[in-house]
Amino acid sequence: MFSRLSRREALLGLGTLATVGTLWPSAAAEVVRPIPAGSFSRSAGSDKNLMKLDQIPFGTLPDGAQAVLFTASNGHGITARFTNYGLILTELLVPDRDGRPGNIVLGFDNLPRYLKGHPFFGAIAGRVANRIGKGEFTLDGKTYHLAINNGPNHLHGGTVGFDKKLWTVEGYDLTPEAAAVRFSYVSPDGEEGYPGTLKVGVTYTLTQSNEFRIHYSATSDRPTPINLTNHSYFNLAGRGVIDDHVLQVFAARYTPVDEGLIPTGQFAPVAGTPLDFTSPRRLGDRINATGLKEPGYDHNFVLDSDGAQVALAARVTDPASGRVLDVLTNRPGIQLYTANHFPADGYECNGGLRFPPHGAFCLETQNFPDAINKPNFPKAVLRPGEIYDTTTLFRFATVPR
């Protein structure tokens, strides 16, 4: 059941989930249709090729602004719900091997619960996802000081990052093959301490090929670091802990970290460590042997693809439900996080289900943490005239018993 994919197969995006014509996603669907205010519902195609896209109000922010909730569904039983508040993926229904849909991401069904605070459930993290050591960096001879919100460090864009912004809905596209919604946000110069006015675009697309695609683009009027990711927490069983999930990561190296989870700047082989997922391995086998203060995984893997093209970065299988998740990206790294900091009694999420520590996993496609302070890490700065352009796909299938 858990056959090992080779590096070449990963680079080609192959395996049980490969679909002819969808191995290489285009930069973004051309979203040209304006979305009317209030509720609306549209569909395209029929039967197994039916795509639907709905919008309803999701709640009111403290400043009086209105958030909306989108529901996209395809003809194969997959439904994705997401809001323009933080671009949070609130729910993702995926069929198991018997065709029964189940929610596989952690989240809430109402805006007030998100406003109370949460650990980045399903949101876009930015301007720079992951950590920046001591919340500072030097760029073109000037030192910048950022919000400190994770011990002595800066995490996921700061105190009020992109996960807490109300994004503008630019428009949608709907065909029998895909439903897409385009969002934008303008991050002003100096926000959370970052230089430059950054114009960001994100497109969420659900396809008939059972893919949930995320395309990111950005431009800036001044040099600025950037690293955008989606911070969804997955549990392919829909409940309990993820110890029995089987993971393969297409990375022979990782970036070692200090006690504050800031990379040392070195690269190390995963071979012989609890981080060796080069072959499919049960997550729970070594989850308490990683050496972190809060047991579990919170590590950046150096992908074999080097971010040179959209390639298979990780595969997760839940033997109980038969659900399989593939993560494809053209980013150089992927962060595996296993909800180590969840409260002992768990977070109560959709349907009243509680998820304890190790009750979910994140696979955050990214540049390496603290890349702005590590000259040997991949390019971390976006300069005027350049376009930040990255893609991540979550692709779903099932395996037989």
Coordinates of C-alpha atoms in Angstrom, one line a residue:
M1 CA 0.0 0.0 0.0
F2 CA 2.8 2.4 0.9
S3 CA 5.1 2.0 -2.0
R4 CA 8.1 4.3 -2.1
L5 CA 8.2 6.9 -4.9
S6 CA 11.5 7.8 -6.3
R7 CA 13.0 11.3 -6.6
R8 CA 12.4 11.2 -10.4
E9 CA 8.7 10.3 -9.9
A10 CA 8.3 13.1 -7.4
L11 CA 9.8 15.6 -9.8
L12 CA 7.3 14.5 -12.4
G13 CA 4.4 14.6 -9.9
L14 CA 3.7 11.0 -10.6
G15 CA 2.2 8.2 -8.5
T16 CA -1.3 7.1 -7.8
L17 CA -2.6 10.6 -7.9
A18 CA -1.2 11.7 -11.2
T19 CA -3.8 13.1 -13.7
V20 CA -3.0 13.7 -17.3
G21 CA -3.0 17.4 -18.1
T22 CA -2.8 18.6 -14.5
L23 CA 0.8 17.7 -13.5
W24 CA 1.8 21.3 -14.1
P25 CA -0.6 23.9 -13.0
S26 CA -0.7 27.2 -14.8
A27 CA 0.3 30.3 -12.9
A28 CA -3.3 31.1 -12.1
A29 CA -6.7 30.8 -13.6
E30 CA -7.7 34.0 -15.4
V31 CA -10.3 35.4 -13.0
V32 CA -12.3 38.0 -14.9
R33 CA -15.9 37.9 -13.5
P34 CA -16.8 40.4 -10.8
I35 CA -18.6 38.9 -7.8
P36 CA -21.8 40.7 -6.7
A37 CA -22.3 41.8 -3.1
G38 CA -24.3 39.6 -0.8
S39 CA -25.2 36.0 -1.6
F40 CA -24.8 34.3 -5.0
S41 CA -24.6 30.8 -6.5
R42 CA -23.2 29.7 -9.8
S43 CA -22.6 26.4 -11.5
A44 CA -21.0 25.0 -14.6
G45 CA -21.1 21.6 -16.3
S46 CA -23.3 18.7 -15.3
D47 CA -23.3 15.4 -13.4
K48 CA -19.7 14.3 -12.7
N49 CA -18.4 17.5 -14.4
L50 CA -20.5 19.9 -12.3
M51 CA -18.6 22.7 -10.6
K52 CA -20.3 25.0 -8.2
L53 CA -19.4 28.2 -6.4
D54 CA -21.4 29.9 -3.8
Q55 CA -20.9 33.0 -1.6
I56 CA -22.7 33.9 1.6
P57 CA -22.1 36.5 4.4
F58 CA -19.7 35.2 7.1
G59 CA -19.9 37.9 9.7
T60 CA -18.9 41.5 10.7
L61 CA -15.5 42.6 11.9
P62 CA -15.0 45.0 14.8
D63 CA -14.5 47.9 12.3
G64 CA -17.9 47.1 10.6
A65 CA -16.4 45.5 7.5
Q66 CA -18.2 42.4 6.2
A67 CA -16.5 39.1 5.6
V68 CA -17.8 36.5 3.2
L69 CA -17.6 32.7 2.9
F70 CA -17.1 30.9 -0.4
T71 CA -18.1 27.2 -1.0
A72 CA -16.6 25.5 -4.1
S73 CA -17.5 21.9 -4.9
N74 CA -16.7 19.5 -7.8
G75 CA -18.5 16.5 -9.2
H76 CA -16.4 14.0 -7.2
G77 CA -17.5 14.9 -3.6
I78 CA -14.9 17.5 -2.7
T79 CA -16.1 20.7 -1.1
A80 CA -13.8 23.6 0.0
R81 CA -15.0 26.5 2.2
F82 CA -12.9 29.6 2.6
T83 CA -13.3 33.2 3.7
N84 CA -11.7 36.4 2.7
Y85 CA -10.8 37.0 6.3
G86 CA -7.2 35.8 6.5
L87 CA -8.0 33.7 3.4
I88 CA -8.8 30.9 5.9
L89 CA -9.7 27.5 4.5
T90 CA -12.4 26.8 7.1
E91 CA -13.5 23.3 5.9
L92 CA -12.4 20.8 3.3
L93 CA -14.7 17.8 2.7
V94 CA -13.0 14.9 0.9
P95 CA -14.5 11.4 0.4
D96 CA -12.9 8.4 2.0
R97 CA -12.4 5.1 0.1
D98 CA -16.1 4.3 0.5
G99 CA -17.2 7.6 -0.9
R100 CA -18.2 9.1 2.4
P101 CA -17.1 12.8 2.7
G102 CA -15.4 14.0 5.8
N103 CA -13.8 17.3 6.9
I104 CA -10.0 17.0 6.9
V105 CA -8.9 20.5 8.1
L106 CA -9.2 22.1 11.5
G107 CA -11.3 25.2 11.7
F108 CA -14.5 26.9 12.9
D109 CA -17.9 27.5 11.3
N110 CA -18.2 31.2 12.4
L111 CA -16.2 34.4 12.3
P112 CA -16.4 35.3 16.0
R113 CA -14.6 32.2 16.9
Y114 CA -11.7 33.1 14.6
L115 CA -11.6 36.6 16.0
K116 CA -11.0 35.2 19.5
G117 CA -7.7 33.8 18.3
H118 CA -6.4 30.6 16.9
P119 CA -3.1 29.0 15.9
F120 CA -3.3 30.2 12.2
F121 CA -5.9 27.6 11.3
G122 CA -6.1 27.5 7.5
A123 CA -4.8 31.0 7.0
I124 CA -2.3 32.7 4.7
A125 CA 0.8 33.6 6.7
G126 CA 2.8 36.6 5.7
R127 CA 4.4 39.0 4.8
V128 CA 7.0 36.4 5.9
A129 CA 5.8 33.0 7.1
N130 CA 7.7 31.1 9.7
R131 CA 10.4 32.7 11.9
I132 CA 12.8 35.6 11.6
G133 CA 15.5 35.4 14.3
K134 CA 15.3 38.2 17.0
G135 CA 12.7 39.9 14.8
E136 CA 15.3 41.8 12.8
F137 CA 17.2 41.8 9.5
T138 CA 19.5 44.1 7.5
L139 CA 18.7 44.9 3.9
D140 CA 20.8 47.1 1.7
G141 CA 22.6 48.4 4.7
K142 CA 19.6 49.3 6.8
T143 CA 18.4 47.3 9.8
Y144 CA 14.7 46.7 10.3
H145 CA 13.0 45.7 13.5
L146 CA 9.8 43.6 13.4
A147 CA 7.1 42.7 15.8
I148 CA 8.3 40.1 18.4
N149 CA 5.5 37.5 18.8
N150 CA 7.2 34.1 19.3
G151 CA 9.5 34.2 22.3
P152 CA 12.4 36.4 21.1
N153 CA 11.5 36.0 17.5
H154 CA 9.1 37.1 14.8
L155 CA 6.6 34.6 13.5
H156 CA 4.2 34.4 10.5
G157 CA 4.3 38.1 9.7
G158 CA 3.8 39.6 13.2
T159 CA 1.1 40.6 15.6
V160 CA -1.4 41.4 12.9
G161 CA -0.2 39.5 9.9
F162 CA -2.0 38.6 6.6
D163 CA -3.9 35.9 8.6
K164 CA -5.9 38.7 10.3
K165 CA -6.6 40.9 7.3
L166 CA -9.8 41.2 5.3
W167 CA -8.7 40.6 1.7
T168 CA -10.4 42.2 -1.3
V169 CA -12.4 39.8 -3.5
E170 CA -11.2 40.6 -7.0
G171 CA -13.4 38.2 -9.0
Y172 CA -14.0 34.6 -9.9
D173 CA -13.8 32.1 -12.8
L174 CA -16.0 29.1 -13.2
T175 CA -15.9 26.4 -15.8
P176 CA -16.8 22.7 -15.8
E177 CA -13.1 22.0 -15.0
A178 CA -12.5 24.4 -12.1
A179 CA -13.9 27.1 -9.8
A180 CA -11.5 29.9 -8.8
V181 CA -11.6 33.0 -6.6
R182 CA -9.0 35.7 -6.8
F183 CA -8.1 37.9 -3.7
S184 CA -5.8 40.8 -3.1
Y185 CA -4.3 42.7 -0.3
V186 CA -2.1 45.8 -0.2
S187 CA 0.3 45.7 2.7
P188 CA 1.5 49.3 3.4
D189 CA 5.0 50.4 3.8
G190 CA 6.1 49.9 7.5
E191 CA 3.3 47.4 8.3
E192 CA 4.6 45.1 11.1
G193 CA 8.0 46.8 10.5
Y194 CA 8.5 45.6 6.9
P195 CA 9.7 48.0 4.2
G196 CA 7.8 48.8 1.0
T197 CA 4.2 48.7 -0.2
L198 CA 3.5 45.1 -1.1
K199 CA 0.7 44.3 -3.5
V200 CA -0.3 40.6 -3.0
G201 CA -2.7 38.4 -5.1
V202 CA -3.8 34.9 -4.1
T203 CA -6.1 32.6 -6.1
Y204 CA -7.8 29.6 -4.6
T205 CA -8.9 27.0 -7.2
L206 CA -10.8 23.7 -6.8
T207 CA -10.6 21.4 -9.9
Q208 CA -12.3 18.4 -11.2
S209 CA -9.0 16.6 -10.9
N210 CA -9.5 16.8 -7.1
E211 CA -6.9 19.5 -6.6
F212 CA -7.0 22.5 -4.3
R213 CA -4.6 24.9 -5.9
I214 CA -3.1 28.1 -4.3
H215 CA -1.3 30.6 -6.5
Y216 CA 0.6 33.5 -4.9
S217 CA 1.8 36.6 -6.7
A218 CA 3.2 39.9 -5.4
T219 CA 5.1 43.1 -6.3
S220 CA 6.7 45.7 -4.2
D221 CA 7.9 49.3 -4.6
R222 CA 10.9 48.8 -2.3
P223 CA 13.1 45.8 -1.6
T224 CA 11.3 43.6 1.0
P225 CA 11.5 40.0 2.3
I226 CA 8.5 37.8 1.4
N227 CA 7.5 34.2 2.1
L228 CA 3.8 33.3 1.8
T229 CA 2.2 30.0 2.8
N230 CA -1.1 28.4 3.7
H231 CA -1.2 27.2 7.3
S232 CA -3.9 24.5 7.1
Y233 CA -4.0 21.8 9.8
F234 CA -4.8 18.4 8.3
N235 CA -6.2 15.3 9.9
L236 CA -7.1 12.8 7.1
A237 CA -9.1 10.7 9.5
G238 CA -11.2 13.7 10.6
R239 CA -10.7 13.0 14.3
G240 CA -8.2 11.7 16.9
V241 CA -4.4 11.9 16.5
I242 CA -2.3 11.6 13.4
D243 CA 0.1 8.9 14.7
D244 CA -1.1 6.3 12.2
H245 CA -0.8 8.6 9.2
V246 CA 1.9 7.5 6.9
L247 CA 4.2 10.2 5.5
Q248 CA 6.8 10.4 2.7
V249 CA 8.7 13.7 2.2
F250 CA 10.9 14.1 -0.9
A251 CA 13.8 15.6 0.9
A252 CA 17.2 14.1 1.8
R253 CA 18.2 17.1 4.0
Y254 CA 16.8 19.5 6.6
T255 CA 17.8 22.7 8.3
P256 CA 18.9 22.2 11.9
V257 CA 17.7 24.8 14.4
D258 CA 18.6 26.3 17.8
E259 CA 16.4 26.2 20.9
G260 CA 14.3 29.0 19.5
L261 CA 13.7 27.0 16.2
I262 CA 15.9 29.4 14.2
P263 CA 18.0 27.6 11.6
T264 CA 21.7 27.5 12.3
G265 CA 22.4 28.1 8.6
Q266 CA 23.7 24.5 8.1
F267 CA 22.2 21.7 6.2
A268 CA 22.1 18.1 7.5
P269 CA 21.1 14.7 6.1
V270 CA 17.8 13.3 7.4
A271 CA 19.3 9.7 7.2
G272 CA 19.5 8.1 10.6
T273 CA 17.3 10.7 12.3
P274 CA 13.6 10.9 13.2
L275 CA 13.3 13.2 10.2
D276 CA 13.9 10.5 7.6
F277 CA 10.7 10.2 5.6
T278 CA 12.4 9.5 2.3
S279 CA 10.4 6.2 2.5
P280 CA 6.8 6.1 3.7
R281 CA 6.9 6.0 7.5
R282 CA 4.2 6.1 10.2
L283 CA 4.2 9.6 11.8
G284 CA 3.8 8.3 15.3
D285 CA 6.9 6.0 15.1
R286 CA 9.3 8.7 16.2
I287 CA 7.2 11.7 16.9
N288 CA 8.4 11.9 20.5
A289 CA 12.1 11.5 19.6
T290 CA 12.8 14.7 17.7
G291 CA 14.4 16.5 20.7
L292 CA 12.0 19.4 20.7
K293 CA 10.8 20.9 24.1
E294 CA 7.3 20.2 23.1
P295 CA 7.6 16.7 21.5
G296 CA 6.7 16.4 17.9
Y297 CA 7.8 17.8 14.5
D298 CA 8.4 21.5 13.7
H299 CA 11.1 21.2 11.0
N300 CA 11.9 22.6 7.6
F301 CA 12.9 20.0 4.9
V302 CA 15.1 21.0 2.0
L303 CA 13.1 19.6 -0.9
D304 CA 15.0 17.5 -3.5
S305 CA 13.3 19.6 -6.3
D306 CA 15.0 22.8 -5.0
G307 CA 11.9 24.7 -5.9
A308 CA 12.9 24.6 -9.6
Q309 CA 9.5 23.4 -10.7
V310 CA 6.2 22.3 -9.4
A311 CA 7.0 18.9 -8.0
L312 CA 5.7 16.4 -5.4
A313 CA 7.0 17.5 -2.0
A314 CA 5.1 15.2 0.3
R315 CA 2.5 12.4 0.4
V316 CA 0.4 11.5 3.4
T317 CA -1.9 8.4 3.7
D318 CA -4.4 7.6 6.3
P319 CA -4.8 3.8 6.3
A320 CA -8.1 3.9 8.2
S321 CA -10.0 6.1 5.8
G322 CA -7.9 5.4 2.7
R323 CA -7.5 9.2 2.0
V324 CA -4.3 10.3 0.4
L325 CA -3.0 13.8 0.3
D326 CA -0.2 14.9 -2.1
V327 CA 1.5 18.3 -1.7
L328 CA 3.1 19.7 -4.8
T329 CA 5.0 23.0 -4.9
N330 CA 7.7 25.1 -6.6
R331 CA 9.0 26.3 -3.2
P332 CA 12.4 25.1 -1.9
G333 CA 11.2 24.0 1.5
I334 CA 8.3 22.5 3.4
Q335 CA 7.7 22.7 7.2
L336 CA 6.2 19.7 8.9
Y337 CA 4.4 20.8 12.1
T338 CA 2.4 18.3 14.2
A339 CA 0.3 20.6 16.5
N340 CA 2.8 20.2 19.4
H341 CA 1.6 23.3 21.2
F342 CA -2.1 22.4 21.3
P343 CA -3.7 22.3 24.8
A344 CA -3.9 18.9 26.5
D345 CA -7.7 19.0 26.2
G346 CA -7.5 20.0 22.6
Y347 CA -9.0 22.7 20.4
E348 CA -12.7 22.5 19.8
C349 CA -13.3 22.8 16.0
N350 CA -16.1 22.2 13.5
G351 CA -18.7 19.8 14.7
G352 CA -17.6 20.0 18.3
L353 CA -14.6 17.7 17.7
R354 CA -11.6 18.3 19.9
F355 CA -8.1 17.9 18.6
P356 CA -5.2 17.4 21.1
P357 CA -1.5 17.7 20.6
H358 CA -0.5 15.7 17.6
G359 CA -4.1 15.9 16.5
A360 CA -3.2 17.4 13.1
F361 CA -0.3 18.1 10.9
C362 CA 0.7 21.1 8.7
L363 CA 2.8 20.9 5.5
E364 CA 3.7 24.5 4.9
T365 CA 5.4 25.1 1.5
Q366 CA 7.9 27.9 2.0
N367 CA 11.3 29.4 1.7
F368 CA 13.6 28.4 4.6
P369 CA 13.0 30.0 8.0
D370 CA 15.1 33.1 8.7
A371 CA 16.3 33.1 5.1
I372 CA 16.6 36.9 5.1
N373 CA 19.5 36.5 7.7
K374 CA 21.1 33.5 6.0
P375 CA 23.1 34.4 2.8
N376 CA 23.4 30.7 1.9
F377 CA 19.6 30.1 1.9
P378 CA 17.4 30.7 -1.2
K379 CA 16.6 34.3 -2.2
A380 CA 14.3 35.9 0.3
V381 CA 14.0 39.5 -1.1
L382 CA 11.5 40.8 -3.6
R383 CA 12.8 43.9 -5.4
P384 CA 10.9 46.6 -7.5
G385 CA 10.3 45.3 -11.0
E386 CA 10.3 41.6 -9.9
I387 CA 7.2 39.4 -9.5
Y388 CA 6.8 36.9 -6.7
D389 CA 5.1 33.9 -8.3
T390 CA 4.6 30.6 -6.6
T391 CA 2.2 27.7 -6.6
T392 CA 1.1 25.0 -4.2
L393 CA -1.3 22.1 -4.8
F394 CA -3.1 19.9 -2.4
R395 CA -4.2 16.8 -4.4
F396 CA -6.5 14.1 -3.1
A397 CA -7.2 10.4 -3.9
T398 CA -7.9 7.2 -2.0
V399 CA -6.2 3.8 -1.7
P400 CA -8.0 0.5 -1.4
R401 CA -8.0 -1.6 1.8

